[in-house]
Tab-separated table of C-alpha atoms and ligand atoms in Angstrom:
chain	number	residue	atom	x	y	z
U	10	MET	CA	23.201	-33.303	61.202
U	11	GLU	CA	24.540	-32.696	57.718
U	12	LYS	CA	24.846	-29.042	56.766
U	13	VAL	CA	23.637	-27.726	53.430
U	14	ILE	CA	23.959	-24.420	51.583
U	15	LEU	CA	21.207	-22.967	49.415
U	16	VAL	CA	22.282	-21.032	46.315
U	17	LEU	CA	19.783	-18.595	44.783
U	18	ASN	CA	19.883	-16.827	41.436
U	19	ALA	CA	16.848	-14.579	41.029
U	20	GLY	CA	16.052	-13.202	37.560
U	21	SER	CA	13.178	-11.000	36.432
U	22	SER	CA	10.729	-13.867	35.916
U	23	SER	CA	12.766	-16.805	37.165
U	24	LEU	CA	14.289	-18.146	40.354
U	25	LYS	CA	17.048	-20.726	40.031
U	26	PHE	CA	18.244	-22.612	43.090
U	27	SER	CA	20.661	-25.344	44.112
U	28	VAL	CA	21.237	-27.156	47.373
U	29	PHE	CA	24.825	-28.152	48.137
U	30	ALA	CA	25.797	-30.723	50.734
U	31	LEU	CA	28.968	-29.978	52.687
U	32	PRO	CA	31.080	-33.076	53.099
U	33	ALA	CA	33.676	-32.595	55.817
U	34	ALA	CA	36.807	-32.554	53.691
U	35	ASP	CA	36.281	-32.465	49.961
U	36	GLU	CA	34.365	-30.631	47.266
U	37	MET	CA	30.697	-29.818	47.743
U	38	ARG	CA	28.129	-31.506	45.553
U	39	ALA	CA	24.715	-30.367	44.436
U	40	VAL	CA	21.983	-32.573	45.905
U	41	ALA	CA	19.095	-30.623	44.334
U	42	VAL	CA	18.950	-28.259	41.368
U	43	GLY	CA	15.798	-26.472	40.338
U	44	GLN	CA	14.145	-23.459	38.882
U	45	VAL	CA	10.894	-21.603	38.804
U	46	GLU	CA	10.179	-20.008	35.450
U	47	GLY	CA	7.328	-17.862	34.205
U	48	LEU	CA	6.866	-15.875	37.432
U	49	GLY	CA	4.127	-13.342	36.755
U	50	THR	CA	2.648	-15.298	33.837
U	51	ALA	CA	2.575	-19.091	34.249
U	52	PRO	CA	4.876	-20.149	37.096
U	53	ARG	CA	6.323	-23.608	36.789
U	54	LEU	CA	8.680	-25.426	39.145
U	55	LYS	CA	11.160	-28.082	38.068
U	56	VAL	CA	13.581	-29.778	40.462
U	57	LYS	CA	16.098	-32.559	39.969
U	58	ASP	CA	18.347	-34.372	42.414
U	59	GLY	CA	22.145	-34.491	42.183
U	60	ALA	CA	22.002	-37.398	39.733
U	61	GLY	CA	19.617	-35.553	37.413
U	62	GLU	CA	16.509	-37.543	38.441
U	63	ARG	CA	13.290	-35.567	38.638
U	64	ILE	CA	12.145	-34.601	42.158
U	65	ALA	CA	9.321	-32.232	41.246
U	66	ASP	CA	7.574	-30.765	38.209
U	67	ALA	CA	4.616	-28.528	39.044
U	68	GLN	CA	2.561	-25.832	37.404
U	69	TRP	CA	1.357	-23.166	39.846
U	70	ASP	CA	-1.589	-20.825	39.748
U	71	THR	CA	-0.500	-17.194	39.277
U	72	SER	CA	-3.045	-16.112	41.875
U	73	GLU	CA	-1.235	-18.246	44.488
U	74	VAL	CA	2.377	-17.760	43.430
U	75	ALA	CA	2.793	-14.275	42.017
U	76	SER	CA	6.087	-13.106	43.511
U	77	HIS	CA	9.617	-14.350	44.094
U	78	ALA	CA	8.886	-14.411	47.838
U	79	GLN	CA	5.885	-16.695	47.345
U	80	ALA	CA	7.867	-18.960	45.029
U	81	LEU	CA	10.638	-19.112	47.600
U	82	GLN	CA	8.167	-20.132	50.292
U	83	ARG	CA	6.989	-23.046	48.160
U	84	ILE	CA	10.555	-24.060	47.352
U	85	ALA	CA	11.434	-23.925	51.064
U	86	GLU	CA	8.510	-26.252	51.918
U	87	LEU	CA	9.625	-28.739	49.295
U	88	LEU	CA	13.287	-28.633	50.358
U	89	ARG	CA	12.452	-28.892	54.084
U	90	ALA	CA	10.459	-32.034	53.422
U	91	ARG	CA	13.182	-33.521	51.264
U	92	PHE	CA	16.145	-32.632	53.478
U	93	GLN	CA	14.591	-33.300	56.885
U	94	GLY	CA	17.830	-34.660	58.310
U	95	SER	CA	19.881	-31.631	57.235
U	96	VAL	CA	20.352	-28.138	58.560
U	97	LEU	CA	20.472	-25.086	56.318
U	98	ALA	CA	23.698	-23.302	57.281
U	99	GLY	CA	23.612	-20.365	54.877
U	100	VAL	CA	22.345	-18.922	51.616
U	101	GLY	CA	24.534	-17.706	48.760
U	102	HIS	CA	23.077	-15.292	46.229
U	103	ARG	CA	24.123	-14.282	42.786
U	104	VAL	CA	23.971	-10.490	42.867
U	105	VAL	CA	24.656	-8.903	39.540
U	106	HIS	CA	26.191	-5.620	40.667
U	107	GLY	CA	28.791	-4.990	43.328
U	108	GLY	CA	29.436	-1.458	42.096
U	109	PRO	CA	32.913	0.058	41.989
U	110	ASP	CA	33.973	-1.156	45.447
U	111	TYR	CA	33.071	-4.772	46.041
U	112	SER	CA	35.720	-7.083	44.673
U	113	ALA	CA	34.819	-10.034	46.888
U	114	PRO	CA	31.710	-11.761	48.245
U	115	LEU	CA	29.964	-9.990	51.080
U	116	LEU	CA	28.168	-11.108	54.236
U	117	ILE	CA	24.729	-9.509	54.158
U	118	THR	CA	24.044	-6.952	56.868
U	119	GLN	CA	21.550	-4.114	56.975
U	120	GLU	CA	24.347	-1.726	56.063
U	121	ALA	CA	25.379	-3.889	53.088
U	122	MET	CA	21.775	-3.983	51.848
U	123	THR	CA	21.598	-0.198	51.956
U	124	ARG	CA	24.789	0.007	49.879
U	125	LEU	CA	23.602	-2.654	47.398
U	126	GLU	CA	20.353	-0.708	46.927
U	127	THR	CA	22.400	2.195	45.576
U	128	PHE	CA	23.533	-0.023	42.681
U	129	VAL	CA	19.950	-0.662	41.508
U	130	PRO	CA	20.124	2.139	38.896
U	131	LEU	CA	23.240	0.445	37.462
U	132	ALA	CA	21.344	-2.806	36.828
U	133	PRO	CA	17.645	-1.985	37.056
U	134	LEU	CA	16.482	-5.197	35.400
U	135	HIS	CA	18.428	-7.567	37.655
U	136	GLN	CA	19.557	-6.013	40.954
U	137	PRO	CA	16.042	-5.468	42.425
U	138	HIS	CA	15.214	-9.165	41.989
U	139	ASN	CA	18.525	-10.253	43.515
U	140	LEU	CA	17.904	-8.055	46.570
U	141	ALA	CA	14.263	-9.112	46.817
U	142	ALA	CA	15.409	-12.734	47.185
U	143	ILE	CA	17.720	-11.742	50.063
U	144	ARG	CA	14.869	-9.889	51.784
U	145	ALA	CA	12.483	-12.795	51.257
U	146	VAL	CA	14.880	-15.113	53.106
U	147	GLN	CA	15.409	-12.494	55.856
U	148	GLU	CA	11.666	-12.356	56.475
U	149	VAL	CA	11.369	-16.092	57.048
U	150	GLN	CA	14.713	-16.748	58.771
U	151	PRO	CA	16.222	-13.444	59.933
U	152	ASP	CA	19.203	-15.104	61.623
U	153	LEU	CA	20.276	-17.232	58.691
U	154	PRO	CA	23.592	-15.911	57.302
U	155	GLN	CA	23.415	-14.807	53.677
U	156	VAL	CA	26.214	-14.026	51.266
U	157	ALA	CA	26.115	-11.875	48.119
U	158	CYS	CA	28.402	-13.012	45.285
U	159	PHE	CA	28.820	-10.424	42.549
U	160	ASP	CA	29.020	-10.837	38.795
U	161	THR	CA	31.223	-7.759	38.634
U	162	ALA	CA	33.699	-8.670	41.409
U	163	PHE	CA	36.127	-10.832	39.404
U	164	HIS	CA	36.775	-7.913	37.034
U	165	ARG	CA	37.865	-5.460	39.713
U	166	THR	CA	41.473	-6.497	39.085
U	167	GLN	CA	41.307	-4.627	35.759
U	168	LYS	CA	43.393	-1.495	35.398
U	169	MET	CA	41.706	1.869	35.572
U	170	VAL	CA	42.839	2.692	32.054
U	171	GLY	CA	40.568	-0.101	30.823
U	172	ASP	CA	37.698	0.863	33.148
U	173	LEU	CA	37.308	4.315	31.649
U	174	TYR	CA	34.913	5.634	29.055
U	175	GLY	CA	35.887	8.728	27.127
U	176	LEU	CA	33.261	10.893	28.825
U	177	PRO	CA	34.172	13.853	31.056
U	178	TYR	CA	35.985	12.420	34.087
U	179	GLU	CA	33.212	13.353	36.511
U	180	TYR	CA	31.057	10.612	34.928
U	181	TYR	CA	33.644	8.021	35.895
U	182	GLU	CA	33.456	9.257	39.470
U	183	ARG	CA	29.682	9.013	39.298
U	184	GLY	CA	30.003	5.312	38.487
U	185	ILE	CA	29.851	5.278	34.680
U	186	ARG	CA	32.669	2.841	34.052
U	187	ARG	CA	33.314	-0.619	32.642
U	188	TYR	CA	32.262	-3.138	35.275
U	189	GLY	CA	32.145	-6.365	33.277
U	190	PHE	CA	29.798	-9.270	34.084
U	191	HIS	CA	29.647	-13.108	34.114
U	192	GLY	CA	32.416	-12.812	36.721
U	193	LEU	CA	31.356	-15.881	38.694
U	194	SER	CA	31.611	-17.967	35.543
U	195	TYR	CA	35.072	-16.603	34.702
U	196	GLU	CA	36.256	-17.043	38.253
U	197	TYR	CA	35.117	-20.674	38.191
U	198	ILE	CA	36.955	-21.289	34.904
U	199	ALA	CA	40.114	-19.592	36.200
U	200	ALA	CA	39.944	-21.762	39.332
U	201	THR	CA	39.381	-24.919	37.260
U	202	LEU	CA	42.135	-24.463	34.663
U	203	PRO	CA	45.038	-25.564	36.906
U	204	ALA	CA	43.429	-29.022	37.148
U	205	ILE	CA	42.093	-29.374	33.576
U	206	ALA	CA	44.716	-27.488	31.594
U	207	PRO	CA	47.739	-26.728	33.814
U	208	GLU	CA	49.855	-25.714	30.809
U	209	ILE	CA	47.677	-22.633	30.163
U	210	ALA	CA	46.462	-21.769	33.684
U	211	GLY	CA	49.261	-19.278	34.271
U	212	GLY	CA	49.139	-17.867	30.743
U	213	ARG	CA	47.176	-15.434	28.594
U	214	VAL	CA	43.699	-16.864	28.174
U	215	VAL	CA	40.507	-15.551	26.597
U	216	VAL	CA	37.339	-17.212	27.903
U	217	ALA	CA	34.207	-17.022	25.737
U	218	HIS	CA	31.079	-17.402	27.875
U	219	LEU	CA	28.517	-18.051	25.150
U	220	GLY	CA	25.038	-18.537	26.630
U	221	SER	CA	21.838	-16.622	26.021
U	222	GLY	CA	23.846	-13.748	27.479
U	223	ALA	CA	27.346	-13.811	26.017
U	224	SER	CA	30.638	-12.154	26.849
U	225	MET	CA	34.372	-12.695	26.712
U	226	CYS	CA	37.051	-12.123	29.311
U	227	ALA	CA	40.810	-11.746	29.025
U	228	ILE	CA	42.495	-13.566	31.912
U	229	ASP	CA	46.202	-13.206	32.619
U	230	ASN	CA	47.609	-15.681	35.112
U	231	GLY	CA	44.151	-16.223	36.629
U	232	ARG	CA	43.192	-12.532	36.886
U	233	SER	CA	40.706	-10.608	34.761
U	234	VAL	CA	42.410	-7.914	32.684
U	235	GLY	CA	39.660	-7.147	30.170
U	236	SER	CA	36.027	-7.895	29.393
U	237	SER	CA	33.689	-7.422	26.439
U	238	MET	CA	30.882	-6.265	28.734
U	239	GLY	CA	31.039	-2.784	30.204
U	240	PHE	CA	28.731	-0.490	32.136
U	241	THR	CA	25.810	-2.851	31.535
U	242	ALA	CA	25.372	-6.378	30.237
U	243	LEU	CA	24.304	-4.923	26.878
U	244	ASP	CA	27.847	-4.342	25.672
U	245	GLY	CA	30.162	-6.572	23.668
U	246	LEU	CA	29.071	-9.670	21.765
U	247	LEU	CA	25.860	-10.327	19.883
U	248	MET	CA	23.580	-12.230	22.301
U	249	GLY	CA	20.300	-14.140	22.196
U	250	THR	CA	18.156	-11.003	22.330
U	251	ARG	CA	20.709	-8.201	22.901
U	252	PRO	CA	22.683	-6.459	20.159
U	253	GLY	CA	25.985	-6.125	21.988
U	254	ASN	CA	28.330	-3.270	21.234
U	255	MET	CA	26.881	-0.597	18.967
U	256	ASP	CA	27.370	3.049	18.133
U	257	PRO	CA	25.709	5.076	20.946
U	258	GLY	CA	24.558	7.435	18.191
U	259	ILE	CA	21.989	4.781	17.291
U	260	VAL	CA	20.257	5.339	20.634
U	261	LEU	CA	20.106	9.085	19.948
U	262	TYR	CA	18.750	8.432	16.474
U	263	LEU	CA	16.035	6.128	17.823
U	264	LEU	CA	15.073	8.749	20.421
U	265	GLN	CA	15.217	11.829	18.237
U	266	GLN	CA	14.345	10.647	14.735
U	267	GLU	CA	12.232	7.550	15.254
U	268	GLY	CA	10.489	8.902	18.343
U	269	LEU	CA	10.996	5.813	20.497
U	270	SER	CA	10.630	6.245	24.258
U	271	ALA	CA	13.346	5.167	26.692
U	272	LYS	CA	11.172	2.198	27.659
U	273	GLN	CA	10.752	1.148	24.021
U	274	ILE	CA	14.486	1.370	23.438
U	275	GLU	CA	15.137	-0.693	26.567
U	276	ASP	CA	12.750	-3.333	25.273
U	277	LEU	CA	14.392	-3.277	21.826
U	278	LEU	CA	17.892	-3.632	23.265
U	279	TYR	CA	17.208	-6.263	25.915
U	280	LYS	CA	14.483	-8.360	24.349
U	281	ARG	CA	14.126	-7.939	20.586
U	282	SER	CA	17.652	-7.698	19.172
U	283	GLY	CA	20.568	-10.112	18.891
U	284	LEU	CA	20.135	-13.526	17.287
U	285	LEU	CA	16.364	-13.151	17.574
U	286	GLY	CA	16.215	-9.760	15.909
U	287	LEU	CA	18.630	-10.590	13.113
U	288	SER	CA	17.257	-14.032	12.249
U	289	GLY	CA	13.579	-13.241	12.760
U	290	ILE	CA	13.253	-16.868	13.898
U	291	GLY	CA	14.393	-17.132	17.484
U	292	ASN	CA	17.177	-16.718	20.007
U	293	ASP	CA	18.029	-20.384	20.474
U	294	MET	CA	21.254	-21.238	18.666
U	295	ARG	CA	20.078	-24.833	18.157
U	296	VAL	CA	17.093	-23.596	16.168
U	297	LEU	CA	19.245	-21.294	14.047
U	298	LEU	CA	21.836	-23.978	13.317
U	299	ALA	CA	19.093	-26.358	12.159
U	300	SER	CA	17.396	-23.745	9.973
U	301	ASP	CA	17.986	-23.170	6.266
U	302	VAL	CA	16.466	-19.685	6.374
U	303	PRO	CA	19.154	-17.276	5.003
U	304	ARG	CA	18.772	-14.797	7.865
U	305	ALA	CA	19.421	-17.571	10.394
U	306	ARG	CA	22.765	-18.152	8.693
U	307	LEU	CA	23.411	-14.417	8.614
U	308	ALA	CA	22.737	-14.162	12.353
U	309	ILE	CA	25.149	-17.041	13.059
U	310	ASP	CA	27.825	-15.511	10.834
U	311	HIS	CA	27.464	-12.163	12.591
U	312	PHE	CA	27.601	-13.892	15.999
U	313	VAL	CA	30.903	-15.534	15.028
U	314	TYR	CA	32.230	-12.346	13.420
U	315	ARG	CA	31.665	-10.405	16.613
U	316	ILE	CA	33.420	-13.074	18.703
U	317	SER	CA	36.389	-12.907	16.320
U	318	ARG	CA	36.615	-9.122	16.572
U	319	GLU	CA	36.461	-9.234	20.359
U	320	LEU	CA	39.043	-12.015	20.464
U	321	GLY	CA	41.440	-9.794	18.519
U	322	ALA	CA	40.808	-6.914	20.912
U	323	LEU	CA	41.284	-9.021	24.049
U	324	ALA	CA	44.406	-10.688	22.626
U	325	ALA	CA	45.775	-7.155	22.201
U	326	VAL	CA	44.970	-6.370	25.855
U	327	LEU	CA	46.829	-9.551	26.850
U	328	GLY	CA	49.760	-8.853	24.546
U	329	GLY	CA	49.261	-12.213	22.816
U	330	LEU	CA	47.212	-15.345	23.267
U	331	ASP	CA	48.045	-18.743	24.740
U	332	ALA	CA	44.552	-20.225	24.821
U	333	LEU	CA	40.896	-19.725	23.979
U	334	VAL	CA	38.348	-21.405	26.270
U	335	PHE	CA	34.693	-21.973	25.374
U	336	THR	CA	31.999	-22.238	28.032
U	337	ALA	CA	28.222	-21.868	28.775
U	338	GLY	CA	25.263	-23.226	26.742
U	339	ILE	CA	26.554	-22.540	23.235
U	340	GLY	CA	30.261	-22.745	24.056
U	341	GLU	CA	29.928	-26.107	25.800
U	342	ASN	CA	27.474	-27.725	23.408
U	343	SER	CA	27.932	-26.425	19.875
U	344	ALA	CA	30.902	-27.975	18.050
U	345	ARG	CA	29.827	-26.046	14.937
U	346	ILE	CA	30.100	-22.609	16.559
U	347	ARG	CA	33.426	-23.534	18.168
U	348	GLU	CA	34.728	-24.687	14.797
U	349	LEU	CA	33.646	-21.460	13.077
U	350	VAL	CA	35.256	-19.339	15.807
U	351	CYS	CA	38.492	-21.367	15.741
U	352	GLU	CA	38.699	-21.077	11.942
U	353	GLN	CA	38.573	-17.294	12.314
U	354	ALA	CA	41.249	-17.518	15.017
U	355	ALA	CA	43.755	-19.348	12.816
U	356	TRP	CA	45.833	-16.142	12.620
U	357	LEU	CA	46.417	-16.410	16.375
U	358	GLY	CA	47.853	-19.895	15.927
U	359	ILE	CA	44.816	-22.006	16.817
U	360	GLU	CA	44.467	-25.198	14.767
U	361	VAL	CA	41.222	-26.954	15.588
U	362	ASP	CA	41.240	-30.738	15.983
U	363	THR	CA	37.932	-31.713	14.366
U	364	ALA	CA	37.531	-35.049	16.139
U	365	ALA	CA	38.390	-33.601	19.564
U	366	ASN	CA	36.003	-30.706	18.941
U	367	GLU	CA	33.164	-33.063	17.982
U	368	GLY	CA	33.965	-35.059	21.125
U	369	GLY	CA	33.599	-31.987	23.340
U	370	GLY	CA	37.196	-31.566	24.523
U	371	PRO	CA	38.492	-30.541	26.957
U	372	ARG	CA	41.318	-29.786	24.483
U	373	ILE	CA	39.976	-29.188	20.976
U	374	SER	CA	43.119	-27.926	19.189
U	375	ARG	CA	45.983	-29.869	17.692
U	376	PRO	CA	49.247	-29.964	19.615
U	377	GLY	CA	52.001	-27.731	18.300
U	378	GLY	CA	49.851	-24.682	17.477
U	379	LYS	CA	50.976	-21.358	18.914
U	380	ALA	CA	47.724	-21.151	20.899
U	381	SER	CA	45.353	-23.876	22.068
U	382	ALA	CA	41.549	-24.114	22.324
U	383	TRP	CA	39.503	-25.759	25.060
U	384	VAL	CA	35.988	-26.528	26.277
U	385	VAL	CA	35.489	-26.117	30.020
U	386	PRO	CA	31.949	-26.378	31.456
U	387	THR	CA	31.159	-23.528	33.814
U	388	ASN	CA	29.454	-23.811	37.204
U	389	GLU	CA	28.437	-20.469	38.670
U	390	GLU	CA	26.330	-22.112	41.375
U	391	LEU	CA	29.272	-24.108	42.702
U	392	MET	CA	31.372	-20.926	42.709
U	393	ILE	CA	28.705	-19.213	44.847
U	394	ALA	CA	28.525	-22.227	47.164
U	395	ARG	CA	32.327	-22.203	47.567
U	396	HIS	CA	32.344	-18.491	48.404
U	397	THR	CA	29.479	-18.921	50.856
U	398	ARG	CA	31.160	-21.848	52.589
U	399	LYS	CA	34.440	-19.969	52.863
U	400	LEU	CA	32.968	-16.691	54.093
U	401	LEU	CA	30.785	-18.434	56.669
U	402	ALA	CA	33.630	-20.788	57.638
U	403	LEU	CA	31.375	-23.837	57.254
A	525	ADP	P1	21.875	-18.636	30.298
A	525	ADP	O1	22.428	-19.274	31.547
A	525	ADP	O2	22.557	-17.378	29.881
A	525	ADP	O3	20.393	-18.565	30.224
A	525	ADP	P2	22.980	-20.947	28.959
A	525	ADP	O4	24.418	-20.823	29.261
A	525	ADP	O5	22.218	-22.045	29.604
A	525	ADP	O6	22.231	-19.574	29.103
A	525	ADP	O7	22.850	-21.090	27.373
A	525	ADP	C1	21.588	-21.184	26.795
A	525	ADP	C2	21.752	-21.219	25.295
A	525	ADP	O8	22.642	-22.281	24.916
A	525	ADP	C3	20.444	-21.526	24.569
A	525	ADP	O9	19.795	-20.338	24.237
A	525	ADP	C4	20.902	-22.247	23.338
A	525	ADP	O10	20.938	-21.320	22.274
A	525	ADP	C5	22.319	-22.674	23.606
A	525	ADP	N1	22.534	-24.119	23.448
A	525	ADP	C6	22.290	-25.109	24.330
A	525	ADP	N2	22.604	-26.313	23.784
A	525	ADP	C7	23.053	-26.071	22.532
A	525	ADP	C8	23.525	-26.877	21.462
A	525	ADP	N3	23.595	-28.200	21.555
A	525	ADP	N4	23.885	-26.265	20.319
A	525	ADP	C9	23.826	-24.935	20.197
A	525	ADP	N5	23.396	-24.123	21.155
A	525	ADP	C10	23.010	-24.667	22.321
């Protein structure tokens, strides 16, 4: 019987999943990709097969599917019926926080779960959902091996000097340090560069993961040496609904002068800022690019400005720049944003090739420049599936 791996990525109100078939020798391929969105409000399931053809599209009643566990049960029924001739050999999870220690994927045991629970305060909006998905699978199939793949792990190669904040040292020991996120995406890109762009794979590369969450990572010879995200995924670039890096004094001001509660500030920083907050229109870059409202333009300009600043900082960490790589929803799909960023990066020796950029790359800079620019689609799910396969020796 053919073996398959299930990959799960549980968010606060969503559950994304992919099924990967395991051909004997070569690369795995996704045979089903789906997501449940609107958990808690109006849950809706959408599933496609490996070729992008629709398998399922269903609206569920909140009274019947209220939790991740219930959604998972429904997904399992659907997948069992579809993949009757296959055997589920393992589950790989995206787990946002691996804390200071975990620099590699981890086979789930009771002891590991206890340790991962201790990281919940470090990522209270994500970690509980990630762990709930692991528990939900354990309840139904306790013997099925599960693997946790961390968003922080790829960054554990960074030097301690870059991990520090300038607080009293005891805070570092208590876990207040720069962890960095989007690690599975960066790891996938680093693993893909030798095939797509061998001339830069061993060099000094900055990858810009520009999705609804956005960050940048400095990669030197395939290893992370710096990241725009820090203790939480709030740091760094302007994002869809998050402000990115800002003076911590603002938080004090909001607390002390404006009388906001911690919960209100959390809501402001995670859900009401960023492109949405600045434009007043929305957090979808497509909408902003199509708009002629002045604040939409302002939001885009600030988005690009912040990427440029961070690029300068990460180029300094690398001691120079050989290549800039764009990835994720905005990075892969918006030639306009890439063009604006590359224009600002002219001082680093990037000369954008307009036709190649419009065409989507992979190389989007003219030959001969001191540094090159690229578009490389990311695939965090495949990265999780690869880790799971390797760790379980499938
Ligand atoms: P995440 O996985 O963080 O939810 P994605 O990487 O899928 O996000 O990116 C989603 C974002 O990509 C959307 O919010 C949208 O702004 C942006 N996006 C997708 N397609 C385009 C496009 N053609 N032009 C500009 N932005 C796009």
